[in-house]
Amino acid sequence: MAGSQGLRGLVGVLIVLATAGCTNDWSVQQKQAPENMLESFSAPQTPETIDAVNAAQTSAVLESCAKAACITIQKKAFGKVFLLLASGITGGSAPQWYDLKPLVVSFEKNNSEVALLGQNYNSIYKEIKSVSLIQTFKIVAEDATSVTFDWGKGLNRFVVQSPYDVDAPRGGKGDMTETSVTSIPVMDSFTQGIRFDEKNIELTQTSKIRSVESQIVGEGKLANTEKEETLVMNIQIRSYNLSGEFRAKEFDKSRRVGFFVTKVSKSDLSQDISKLITKWDLAPSKGPITVRITKAVPDKYLQAVVEAVAYWNKVFGKEVLVAKAGVDVDAGPEDRSIIIRWVPWLDAGAAYALGQSDPLTGEVLRAQVFMPAAFTKVGSASLVQFNDRSPVLGNNAIACDFSESIQKLDALLVNEKSDSQRLRLAQDSVRATVAHELGHALGLRHNFAGSFSSKVSTDEVLNSVKTYFKDPQHQGLATSTSIMDYVGGVDEVLMSARIKVEALPYDKMAMKWAYSTDDKDLDESVSKYCTDDDIGLADSQGLEIYGCQRFDAGNNPLRRKFVDAVSEKDNLVNVLFASILGRLFPVDGTDVSIDKVLGDTQKWGSVNLESLNFVANLLMDRTKDGAPFPAFASIENVKSGNILYSRFGVDESLSKQRIVAMKEIGGYSDLVAGLALNSQGVIDFTWFLKQIEELKTSGILEKGTTLAGRDYQLTAEQQKKILEFYQSFGVANLKAFLKGILTFVPKINAVSPDQEGVKHVYSSFLAPQIVSSHDADVLTGILANIVLINSQEKQVRVGPGLNRTAKLLIRALSIEERLKYLPWMSKTAMRADLQQHKDFLHGIVFKDVAAFVQQIDPAIDVNLMNSEALGKLSAGLATQGLVDVTGASWLASEIKLILALDILQ
């Protein structure tokens, strides 16, 4: 669908229709077949009536094929153009629909055969007719006005072209001079009758096809595996309407909105094409588009599906879609309709849509939407967060997180009673997902910049979620400007509620533009646009696009990623407890072994702070082998074609965007302190232990009601095992927490091999416009404290004959880790006043070493030792038998740290 109004390529002869619609061009009239297909095709005549040249020889053939797969074509229909549509279902245990792009075809005849030809509507020469031979069929009878041919087993190949084309981003031309098309070979097939009516020749063909699956095996070698599959295809052939009444429209070259397109060559040009957007004909005379909802949609989700349909009427400001429920599950695609099919798969990762449009104009003819039941599964993470951090039911409101990846929720999923609050969240998920897929069926592409363009702040989102269940009439928030965005968690919940009452700005703008005659409706202040092609381009350069990511959230992704990480940390124990309860006491009443549940929960025991990498990569200027090596690009640089400037660190838009984002946070030191420090301003390295203690003393460890609404009571043995499970992750969560904090710290000379094994030196430095001297000072102080953090207490043996005990606090980080992190405190990396932090750190460590040595031998004064003597102290004491192995190891590591501090600049 991308081209000037009324532009059509046609069957090897390019025909330009008048923009007003109809034309009297003789070549159009010559190719136009009668609208009534019975004037061109019919079932074969009987042997008694046929006036065939060789009637005696053909009567037996006619008698058999008249009841099977023969077609009579009027000779006047040869050379006319028809539209061939094929839709079908794959075989196997998980059948799926298979819609092919419609083909413009014609029938031609020689002495003994009828040929089915695919017309090349991208032909560039008026003088040369360009066609592709699809198949020939044997003529079995002929008279003065008609020919009867044997359709036989049907098509021996299916031409495969994408039903959804996309515009080549950044002005790519796209070569239309190709001479071949992709096809699926048919190994065997049979045809189940042929039906003739005024609109179509229609038949069903069951075919065995061969497909090739490629896999990489061993040492990067490619292995092809041939597979056989069955396709049951519905094939329709109809007259192709050349009237030109549908008003096609060129895609937006400025790429401010995105539609799927159909590509048609321009007259007299070999490598320039018109890209016409895919859209429906909304002429009043055509009436609304019917959205057929199959009976498979569960009753509890039917209203949500109907609301998704109604959303698009809000977008258009009039009734464009009409919902029709209760459609048979076996119903096939119908013209001027979108069918919504419920797929009972709980493990599917995506819903999807299929559409078939006129290949010459982009007019959408029919479409399908597939909605897997997986989108009704609801996770526990944000539900706990906004239930006052409680993992059980109480009197407070509940909200839930639809994560960006369904498979990541597998260990946190709980089936709910039909009347549970979580049903509302499942309905929200269905409404948003169906509305999204209907957008595709209406022609729209993804817009991943929708949330970045939202006028709703992070605080508004988080505050609204807290009241969502308290107010049944809550109208949600426009957390994105488009339902064609990917948003997750609470943002999707609120957006889904919002679309019940209003149209989102980008969707409204895009559709208004699509059905207007100019570009005046496009306004990037309403919403930016960024799609899969842009992400793919950035990815090819090792970059991410700030503000254009799948499942990013909010108009300040930097702050939102940070907030999500803090929420993950603050709610870890209760989220895990909700998950444990949900699987230990499922709704169906079949209790599960506590050992099995805890075993399945092992992989979720450590806090996941990966989202902090996003924050650090955005705020730090990185280098590789001394050259700029950024992680992000701006939407502006990618869409303008200046992505290589971003690749080398020249991206003014990105610089401005991260400054704006940081202002909302308050400063770099506020960011780090928000994760690392408690209310007393010290590193909260006991956060996980505190959460365990809160659970232990809350009363809900013994009994309560699960989020699924089932009463539970845990035995003393079950409680003991749950607490032991948590405690086993104490050190792991401390390490994960420290690692999260250290993502904010610049890296110097980090060596990493690439895919070829070549080692490269990476460095990162806090961007000057992001960090102040105060920020650097706070961060350096936090880093100094991390080096000192203790994880456990141990008793060691000291003194002559190891006859005394001494108490040691073992550091959380190994000496190797501490020595690795220490250089990050340098002036070069932090731009901070190092000396005061160095003195503080040196003083603490030296004091601990001196105190320990005094317990070993009061006569030893480390203050009098030079660096060489200090370095030999631990080994000497161990050799004399004055300290055990644990104590000697601890002493050696602390002395290494002191010596490293002495030379730190």
mmCIF file of N, CA, C and O in Angstrom, residues 108-181:
data_model
loop_
_atom_site.group_PDB
_atom_site.id
_atom_site.type_symbol
_atom_site.label_atom_id
_atom_site.label_comp_id
_atom_site.label_asym_id
_atom_site.label_seq_id
_atom_site.Cartn_x
_atom_site.Cartn_y
_atom_site.Cartn_z
ATOM 1 N N GLU A 108 -4.120 -18.657 -20.127
ATOM 2 C CA GLU A 108 -3.800 -18.630 -21.548
ATOM 3 C C GLU A 108 -3.913 -20.050 -22.097
ATOM 4 O O GLU A 108 -3.847 -21.029 -21.357
ATOM 5 N N LYS A 109 -4.032 -20.180 -23.429
ATOM 6 C CA LYS A 109 -4.265 -21.487 -24.053
ATOM 7 C C LYS A 109 -3.307 -21.697 -25.224
ATOM 8 O O LYS A 109 -2.981 -20.770 -25.961
ATOM 9 N N ASN A 110 -2.843 -22.975 -25.343
ATOM 10 C CA ASN A 110 -2.242 -23.396 -26.607
ATOM 11 C C ASN A 110 -3.040 -24.580 -27.121
ATOM 12 O O ASN A 110 -4.191 -24.787 -26.709
ATOM 13 N N ASN A 111 -2.485 -25.398 -27.974
ATOM 14 C CA ASN A 111 -3.261 -26.468 -28.609
ATOM 15 C C ASN A 111 -3.832 -27.472 -27.619
ATOM 16 O O ASN A 111 -4.973 -27.897 -27.749
ATOM 17 N N SER A 112 -3.035 -27.866 -26.615
ATOM 18 C CA SER A 112 -3.486 -28.951 -25.752
ATOM 19 C C SER A 112 -3.487 -28.602 -24.272
ATOM 20 O O SER A 112 -3.845 -29.443 -23.447
ATOM 21 N N GLU A 113 -3.086 -27.399 -23.927
ATOM 22 C CA GLU A 113 -2.971 -27.060 -22.516
ATOM 23 C C GLU A 113 -3.505 -25.654 -22.233
ATOM 24 O O GLU A 113 -3.510 -24.790 -23.112
ATOM 25 N N VAL A 114 -3.915 -25.485 -20.990
ATOM 26 C CA VAL A 114 -4.251 -24.166 -20.456
ATOM 27 C C VAL A 114 -3.175 -23.817 -19.438
ATOM 28 O O VAL A 114 -2.827 -24.631 -18.575
ATOM 29 N N ALA A 115 -2.622 -22.635 -19.534
ATOM 30 C CA ALA A 115 -1.568 -22.195 -18.618
ATOM 31 C C ALA A 115 -2.129 -21.203 -17.610
ATOM 32 O O ALA A 115 -2.911 -20.309 -17.963
ATOM 33 N N LEU A 116 -1.726 -21.385 -16.354
ATOM 34 C CA LEU A 116 -2.029 -20.407 -15.297
ATOM 35 C C LEU A 116 -0.764 -19.565 -15.123
ATOM 36 O O LEU A 116 0.303 -20.076 -14.769
ATOM 37 N N LEU A 117 -0.882 -18.269 -15.405
ATOM 38 C CA LEU A 117 0.270 -17.376 -15.395
ATOM 39 C C LEU A 117 0.161 -16.368 -14.253
ATOM 40 O O LEU A 117 -0.910 -15.794 -14.022
ATOM 41 N N GLY A 118 1.260 -16.184 -13.565
ATOM 42 C CA GLY A 118 1.338 -15.110 -12.580
ATOM 43 C C GLY A 118 1.772 -13.847 -13.282
ATOM 44 O O GLY A 118 2.785 -13.828 -13.982
ATOM 45 N N GLN A 119 1.011 -12.792 -13.129
ATOM 46 C CA GLN A 119 1.311 -11.551 -13.830
ATOM 47 C C GLN A 119 2.297 -10.712 -13.035
ATOM 48 O O GLN A 119 2.107 -10.471 -11.844
ATOM 49 N N ASN A 120 3.355 -10.289 -13.677
ATOM 50 C CA ASN A 120 4.353 -9.462 -13.017
ATOM 51 C C ASN A 120 3.908 -8.005 -13.070
ATOM 52 O O ASN A 120 4.147 -7.301 -14.040
ATOM 53 N N TYR A 121 3.265 -7.576 -12.013
ATOM 54 C CA TYR A 121 2.774 -6.195 -11.985
ATOM 55 C C TYR A 121 3.909 -5.215 -11.707
ATOM 56 O O TYR A 121 3.695 -4.024 -11.625
ATOM 57 N N ASN A 122 5.130 -5.728 -11.560
ATOM 58 C CA ASN A 122 6.293 -4.857 -11.424
ATOM 59 C C ASN A 122 7.088 -4.794 -12.721
ATOM 60 O O ASN A 122 8.221 -4.324 -12.736
ATOM 61 N N SER A 123 6.524 -5.312 -13.809
ATOM 62 C CA SER A 123 7.222 -5.281 -15.087
ATOM 63 C C SER A 123 7.564 -3.839 -15.455
ATOM 64 O O SER A 123 6.752 -2.934 -15.335
ATOM 65 N N ILE A 124 8.796 -3.620 -15.944
ATOM 66 C CA ILE A 124 9.243 -2.247 -16.189
ATOM 67 C C ILE A 124 9.160 -1.857 -17.659
ATOM 68 O O ILE A 124 9.424 -0.722 -18.013
ATOM 69 N N TYR A 125 8.838 -2.813 -18.527
ATOM 70 C CA TYR A 125 8.829 -2.497 -19.955
ATOM 71 C C TYR A 125 7.413 -2.566 -20.512
ATOM 72 O O TYR A 125 6.697 -3.545 -20.300
ATOM 73 N N LYS A 126 7.039 -1.552 -21.242
ATOM 74 C CA LYS A 126 5.760 -1.611 -21.946
ATOM 75 C C LYS A 126 5.857 -2.600 -23.101
ATOM 76 O O LYS A 126 4.883 -3.227 -23.479
ATOM 77 N N GLU A 127 7.057 -2.694 -23.677
ATOM 78 C CA GLU A 127 7.217 -3.488 -24.904
ATOM 79 C C GLU A 127 7.297 -4.986 -24.632
ATOM 80 O O GLU A 127 7.036 -5.797 -25.515
ATOM 81 N N ILE A 128 7.724 -5.371 -23.418
ATOM 82 C CA ILE A 128 7.955 -6.781 -23.126
ATOM 83 C C ILE A 128 6.962 -7.238 -22.061
ATOM 84 O O ILE A 128 6.922 -6.704 -20.958
ATOM 85 N N LYS A 129 6.167 -8.256 -22.393
ATOM 86 C CA LYS A 129 5.213 -8.790 -21.444
ATOM 87 C C LYS A 129 5.955 -9.690 -20.462
ATOM 88 O O LYS A 129 6.711 -10.572 -20.867
ATOM 89 N N SER A 130 5.775 -9.472 -19.170
ATOM 90 C CA SER A 130 6.505 -10.218 -18.147
ATOM 91 C C SER A 130 5.538 -11.031 -17.317
ATOM 92 O O SER A 130 4.647 -10.477 -16.668
ATOM 93 N N VAL A 131 5.699 -12.354 -17.362
ATOM 94 C CA VAL A 131 4.830 -13.238 -16.606
ATOM 95 C C VAL A 131 5.689 -14.340 -15.979
ATOM 96 O O VAL A 131 6.849 -14.528 -16.342
ATOM 97 N N SER A 132 5.102 -15.046 -15.044
ATOM 98 C CA SER A 132 5.737 -16.257 -14.521
ATOM 99 C C SER A 132 4.743 -17.399 -14.686
ATOM 100 O O SER A 132 3.552 -17.240 -14.418
ATOM 101 N N LEU A 133 5.236 -18.512 -15.162
ATOM 102 C CA LEU A 133 4.382 -19.677 -15.362
ATOM 103 C C LEU A 133 4.197 -20.386 -14.023
ATOM 104 O O LEU A 133 5.172 -20.838 -13.412
ATOM 105 N N ILE A 134 2.952 -20.469 -13.600
ATOM 106 C CA ILE A 134 2.662 -21.170 -12.353
ATOM 107 C C ILE A 134 2.448 -22.656 -12.629
ATOM 108 O O ILE A 134 3.039 -23.514 -11.977
ATOM 109 N N GLN A 135 1.622 -22.976 -13.669
ATOM 110 C CA GLN A 135 1.336 -24.387 -13.944
ATOM 111 C C GLN A 135 0.553 -24.499 -15.244
ATOM 112 O O GLN A 135 -0.103 -23.540 -15.679
ATOM 113 N N THR A 136 0.617 -25.660 -15.876
ATOM 114 C CA THR A 136 -0.225 -25.960 -17.036
ATOM 115 C C THR A 136 -1.186 -27.092 -16.689
ATOM 116 O O THR A 136 -0.884 -27.930 -15.832
ATOM 117 N N PHE A 137 -2.348 -27.080 -17.384
ATOM 118 C CA PHE A 137 -3.374 -28.095 -17.158
ATOM 119 C C PHE A 137 -3.805 -28.665 -18.508
ATOM 120 O O PHE A 137 -3.905 -27.926 -19.504
ATOM 121 N N LYS A 138 -4.093 -29.945 -18.553
ATOM 122 C CA LYS A 138 -4.438 -30.630 -19.791
ATOM 123 C C LYS A 138 -5.867 -30.289 -20.227
ATOM 124 O O LYS A 138 -6.806 -30.370 -19.431
ATOM 125 N N ILE A 139 -6.037 -29.906 -21.504
ATOM 126 C CA ILE A 139 -7.366 -29.667 -22.068
ATOM 127 C C ILE A 139 -8.009 -31.015 -22.357
ATOM 128 O O ILE A 139 -7.408 -31.895 -22.981
ATOM 129 N N VAL A 140 -9.241 -31.166 -21.912
ATOM 130 C CA VAL A 140 -9.948 -32.435 -22.152
ATOM 131 C C VAL A 140 -11.101 -32.255 -23.137
ATOM 132 O O VAL A 140 -11.620 -33.242 -23.667
ATOM 133 N N ALA A 141 -11.511 -31.031 -23.393
ATOM 134 C CA ALA A 141 -12.604 -30.806 -24.342
ATOM 135 C C ALA A 141 -12.601 -29.342 -24.761
ATOM 136 O O ALA A 141 -12.119 -28.470 -24.046
ATOM 137 N N GLU A 142 -13.134 -29.078 -25.949
ATOM 138 C CA GLU A 142 -13.165 -27.711 -26.465
ATOM 139 C C GLU A 142 -14.307 -27.576 -27.452
ATOM 140 O O GLU A 142 -14.607 -28.497 -28.224
ATOM 141 N N ASP A 143 -14.965 -26.430 -27.429
ATOM 142 C CA ASP A 143 -15.937 -26.125 -28.466
ATOM 143 C C ASP A 143 -15.665 -24.701 -28.949
ATOM 144 O O ASP A 143 -14.618 -24.124 -28.659
ATOM 145 N N ALA A 144 -16.602 -24.109 -29.642
ATOM 146 C CA ALA A 144 -16.355 -22.822 -30.283
ATOM 147 C C ALA A 144 -16.154 -21.695 -29.278
ATOM 148 O O ALA A 144 -15.454 -20.720 -29.556
ATOM 149 N N THR A 145 -16.767 -21.807 -28.082
ATOM 150 C CA THR A 145 -16.721 -20.696 -27.132
ATOM 151 C C THR A 145 -16.017 -21.007 -25.815
ATOM 152 O O THR A 145 -15.754 -20.104 -25.039
ATOM 153 N N SER A 146 -15.739 -22.288 -25.569
ATOM 154 C CA SER A 146 -15.172 -22.625 -24.260
ATOM 155 C C SER A 146 -14.168 -23.760 -24.356
ATOM 156 O O SER A 146 -14.102 -24.474 -25.355
ATOM 157 N N VAL A 147 -13.393 -23.868 -23.306
ATOM 158 C CA VAL A 147 -12.401 -24.938 -23.167
ATOM 159 C C VAL A 147 -12.580 -25.559 -21.792
ATOM 160 O O VAL A 147 -12.768 -24.841 -20.801
ATOM 161 N N THR A 148 -12.547 -26.876 -21.714
ATOM 162 C CA THR A 148 -12.595 -27.568 -20.429
ATOM 163 C C THR A 148 -11.232 -28.183 -20.150
ATOM 164 O O THR A 148 -10.672 -28.872 -20.998
ATOM 165 N N PHE A 149 -10.665 -27.889 -18.976
ATOM 166 C CA PHE A 149 -9.360 -28.450 -18.628
ATOM 167 C C PHE A 149 -9.444 -29.142 -17.274
ATOM 168 O O PHE A 149 -10.338 -28.893 -16.466
ATOM 169 N N ASP A 150 -8.515 -30.060 -17.073
ATOM 170 C CA ASP A 150 -8.491 -30.883 -15.873
ATOM 171 C C ASP A 150 -7.602 -30.234 -14.811
ATOM 172 O O ASP A 150 -6.387 -30.182 -14.965
ATOM 173 N N TRP A 151 -8.237 -29.722 -13.745
ATOM 174 C CA TRP A 151 -7.487 -29.139 -12.637
ATOM 175 C C TRP A 151 -6.694 -30.223 -11.890
ATOM 176 O O TRP A 151 -5.696 -29.957 -11.235
ATOM 177 N N GLY A 152 -7.170 -31.452 -11.988
ATOM 178 C CA GLY A 152 -6.465 -32.604 -11.457
ATOM 179 C C GLY A 152 -6.251 -32.538 -9.950
ATOM 180 O O GLY A 152 -7.157 -32.237 -9.181
ATOM 181 N N LYS A 153 -5.016 -32.792 -9.552
ATOM 182 C CA LYS A 153 -4.675 -32.784 -8.134
ATOM 183 C C LYS A 153 -4.485 -31.372 -7.587
ATOM 184 O O LYS A 153 -4.195 -31.185 -6.408
ATOM 185 N N GLY A 154 -4.609 -30.387 -8.444
ATOM 186 C CA GLY A 154 -4.488 -29.010 -7.989
ATOM 187 C C GLY A 154 -3.137 -28.420 -8.295
ATOM 188 O O GLY A 154 -2.398 -28.898 -9.156
ATOM 189 N N LEU A 155 -2.787 -27.354 -7.596
ATOM 190 C CA LEU A 155 -1.533 -26.657 -7.821
ATOM 191 C C LEU A 155 -0.356 -27.517 -7.366
ATOM 192 O O LEU A 155 -0.382 -28.095 -6.275
ATOM 193 N N ASN A 156 0.661 -27.607 -8.200
ATOM 194 C CA ASN A 156 1.835 -28.395 -7.822
ATOM 195 C C ASN A 156 2.911 -27.561 -7.135
ATOM 196 O O ASN A 156 3.982 -28.059 -6.806
ATOM 197 N N ARG A 157 2.630 -26.292 -6.902
ATOM 198 C CA ARG A 157 3.480 -25.438 -6.076
ATOM 199 C C ARG A 157 2.661 -24.241 -5.628
ATOM 200 O O ARG A 157 1.712 -23.823 -6.301
ATOM 201 N N PHE A 158 3.028 -23.713 -4.486
ATOM 202 C CA PHE A 158 2.392 -22.502 -3.978
ATOM 203 C C PHE A 158 3.418 -21.381 -3.985
ATOM 204 O O PHE A 158 4.508 -21.518 -3.405
ATOM 205 N N VAL A 159 3.091 -20.293 -4.662
ATOM 206 C CA VAL A 159 3.990 -19.148 -4.710
ATOM 207 C C VAL A 159 3.952 -18.442 -3.358
ATOM 208 O O VAL A 159 2.882 -18.118 -2.836
ATOM 209 N N VAL A 160 5.117 -18.231 -2.780
ATOM 210 C CA VAL A 160 5.214 -17.655 -1.435
ATOM 211 C C VAL A 160 5.816 -16.265 -1.511
ATOM 212 O O VAL A 160 6.971 -16.086 -1.902
ATOM 213 N N GLN A 161 5.033 -15.278 -1.168
ATOM 214 C CA GLN A 161 5.513 -13.915 -0.998
ATOM 215 C C GLN A 161 4.940 -13.397 0.311
ATOM 216 O O GLN A 161 3.833 -13.749 0.699
ATOM 217 N N SER A 162 5.700 -12.588 1.001
ATOM 218 C CA SER A 162 5.257 -12.107 2.308
ATOM 219 C C SER A 162 3.957 -11.328 2.180
ATOM 220 O O SER A 162 3.853 -10.420 1.352
ATOM 221 N N PRO A 163 2.946 -11.676 3.002
ATOM 222 C CA PRO A 163 1.704 -10.888 2.968
ATOM 223 C C PRO A 163 1.905 -9.495 3.547
ATOM 224 O O PRO A 163 1.090 -8.612 3.324
ATOM 225 N N TYR A 164 3.012 -9.316 4.315
ATOM 226 C CA TYR A 164 3.305 -8.012 4.897
ATOM 227 C C TYR A 164 4.679 -7.544 4.428
ATOM 228 O O TYR A 164 5.711 -8.005 4.915
ATOM 229 N N ASP A 165 4.708 -6.639 3.470
ATOM 230 C CA ASP A 165 5.959 -6.013 3.070
ATOM 231 C C ASP A 165 6.209 -4.797 3.947
ATOM 232 O O ASP A 165 5.276 -4.224 4.523
ATOM 233 N N VAL A 166 7.466 -4.397 4.033
ATOM 234 C CA VAL A 166 7.808 -3.201 4.796
ATOM 235 C C VAL A 166 8.587 -2.259 3.905
ATOM 236 O O VAL A 166 9.239 -2.671 2.951
ATOM 237 N N ASP A 167 8.488 -0.982 4.211
ATOM 238 C CA ASP A 167 9.246 -0.006 3.442
ATOM 239 C C ASP A 167 10.722 -0.165 3.776
ATOM 240 O O ASP A 167 11.087 -0.428 4.912
ATOM 241 N N ALA A 168 11.573 -0.038 2.758
ATOM 242 C CA ALA A 168 13.012 -0.089 2.997
ATOM 243 C C ALA A 168 13.399 1.176 3.735
ATOM 244 O O ALA A 168 13.208 2.272 3.222
ATOM 245 N N PRO A 169 13.896 1.071 4.958
ATOM 246 C CA PRO A 169 14.188 2.281 5.740
ATOM 247 C C PRO A 169 15.291 3.110 5.126
ATOM 248 O O PRO A 169 16.123 2.613 4.377
ATOM 249 N N ARG A 170 15.275 4.399 5.491
ATOM 250 C CA ARG A 170 16.297 5.361 5.082
ATOM 251 C C ARG A 170 16.427 5.465 3.570
ATOM 252 O O ARG A 170 17.530 5.601 3.018
ATOM 253 N N GLY A 171 15.316 5.320 2.837
ATOM 254 C CA GLY A 171 15.298 5.617 1.413
ATOM 255 C C GLY A 171 15.828 4.533 0.521
ATOM 256 O O GLY A 171 16.133 4.781 -0.639
ATOM 257 N N GLY A 172 15.979 3.288 1.010
ATOM 258 C CA GLY A 172 16.428 2.205 0.141
ATOM 259 C C GLY A 172 15.473 2.012 -1.017
ATOM 260 O O GLY A 172 14.264 2.104 -0.871
ATOM 261 N N LYS A 173 15.991 1.710 -2.203
ATOM 262 C CA LYS A 173 15.138 1.644 -3.390
ATOM 263 C C LYS A 173 14.429 0.306 -3.510
ATOM 264 O O LYS A 173 13.256 0.241 -3.798
ATOM 265 N N GLY A 174 15.174 -0.784 -3.339
ATOM 266 C CA GLY A 174 14.554 -2.081 -3.537
ATOM 267 C C GLY A 174 14.538 -2.440 -4.997
ATOM 268 O O GLY A 174 13.881 -1.809 -5.811
ATOM 269 N N ASP A 175 15.277 -3.447 -5.392
ATOM 270 C CA ASP A 175 15.406 -3.821 -6.796
ATOM 271 C C ASP A 175 14.211 -4.663 -7.213
ATOM 272 O O ASP A 175 13.934 -5.705 -6.629
ATOM 273 N N MET A 176 13.490 -4.218 -8.220
ATOM 274 C CA MET A 176 12.298 -4.934 -8.682
ATOM 275 C C MET A 176 12.583 -5.760 -9.940
ATOM 276 O O MET A 176 11.669 -6.202 -10.615
ATOM 277 N N THR A 177 13.869 -5.985 -10.275
ATOM 278 C CA THR A 177 14.182 -6.670 -11.534
ATOM 279 C C THR A 177 14.401 -8.161 -11.346
ATOM 280 O O THR A 177 14.951 -8.821 -12.204
ATOM 281 N N GLU A 178 13.979 -8.715 -10.197
ATOM 282 C CA GLU A 178 14.181 -10.128 -9.954
ATOM 283 C C GLU A 178 13.420 -10.956 -11.004
ATOM 284 O O GLU A 178 12.395 -10.533 -11.527
ATOM 285 N N THR A 179 13.944 -12.150 -11.282
ATOM 286 C CA THR A 179 13.329 -12.992 -12.317
ATOM 287 C C THR A 179 12.735 -14.256 -11.736
ATOM 288 O O THR A 179 12.236 -15.092 -12.486
ATOM 289 N N SER A 180 12.808 -14.461 -10.446
ATOM 290 C CA SER A 180 12.282 -15.691 -9.869
ATOM 291 C C SER A 180 11.500 -15.380 -8.611
ATOM 292 O O SER A 180 11.651 -14.321 -8.014
ATOM 293 N N VAL A 181 10.651 -16.312 -8.224
ATOM 294 C CA VAL A 181 9.871 -16.166 -7.006
ATOM 295 C C VAL A 181 10.059 -17.418 -6.163
ATOM 296 O O VAL A 181 10.346 -18.494 -6.672
#
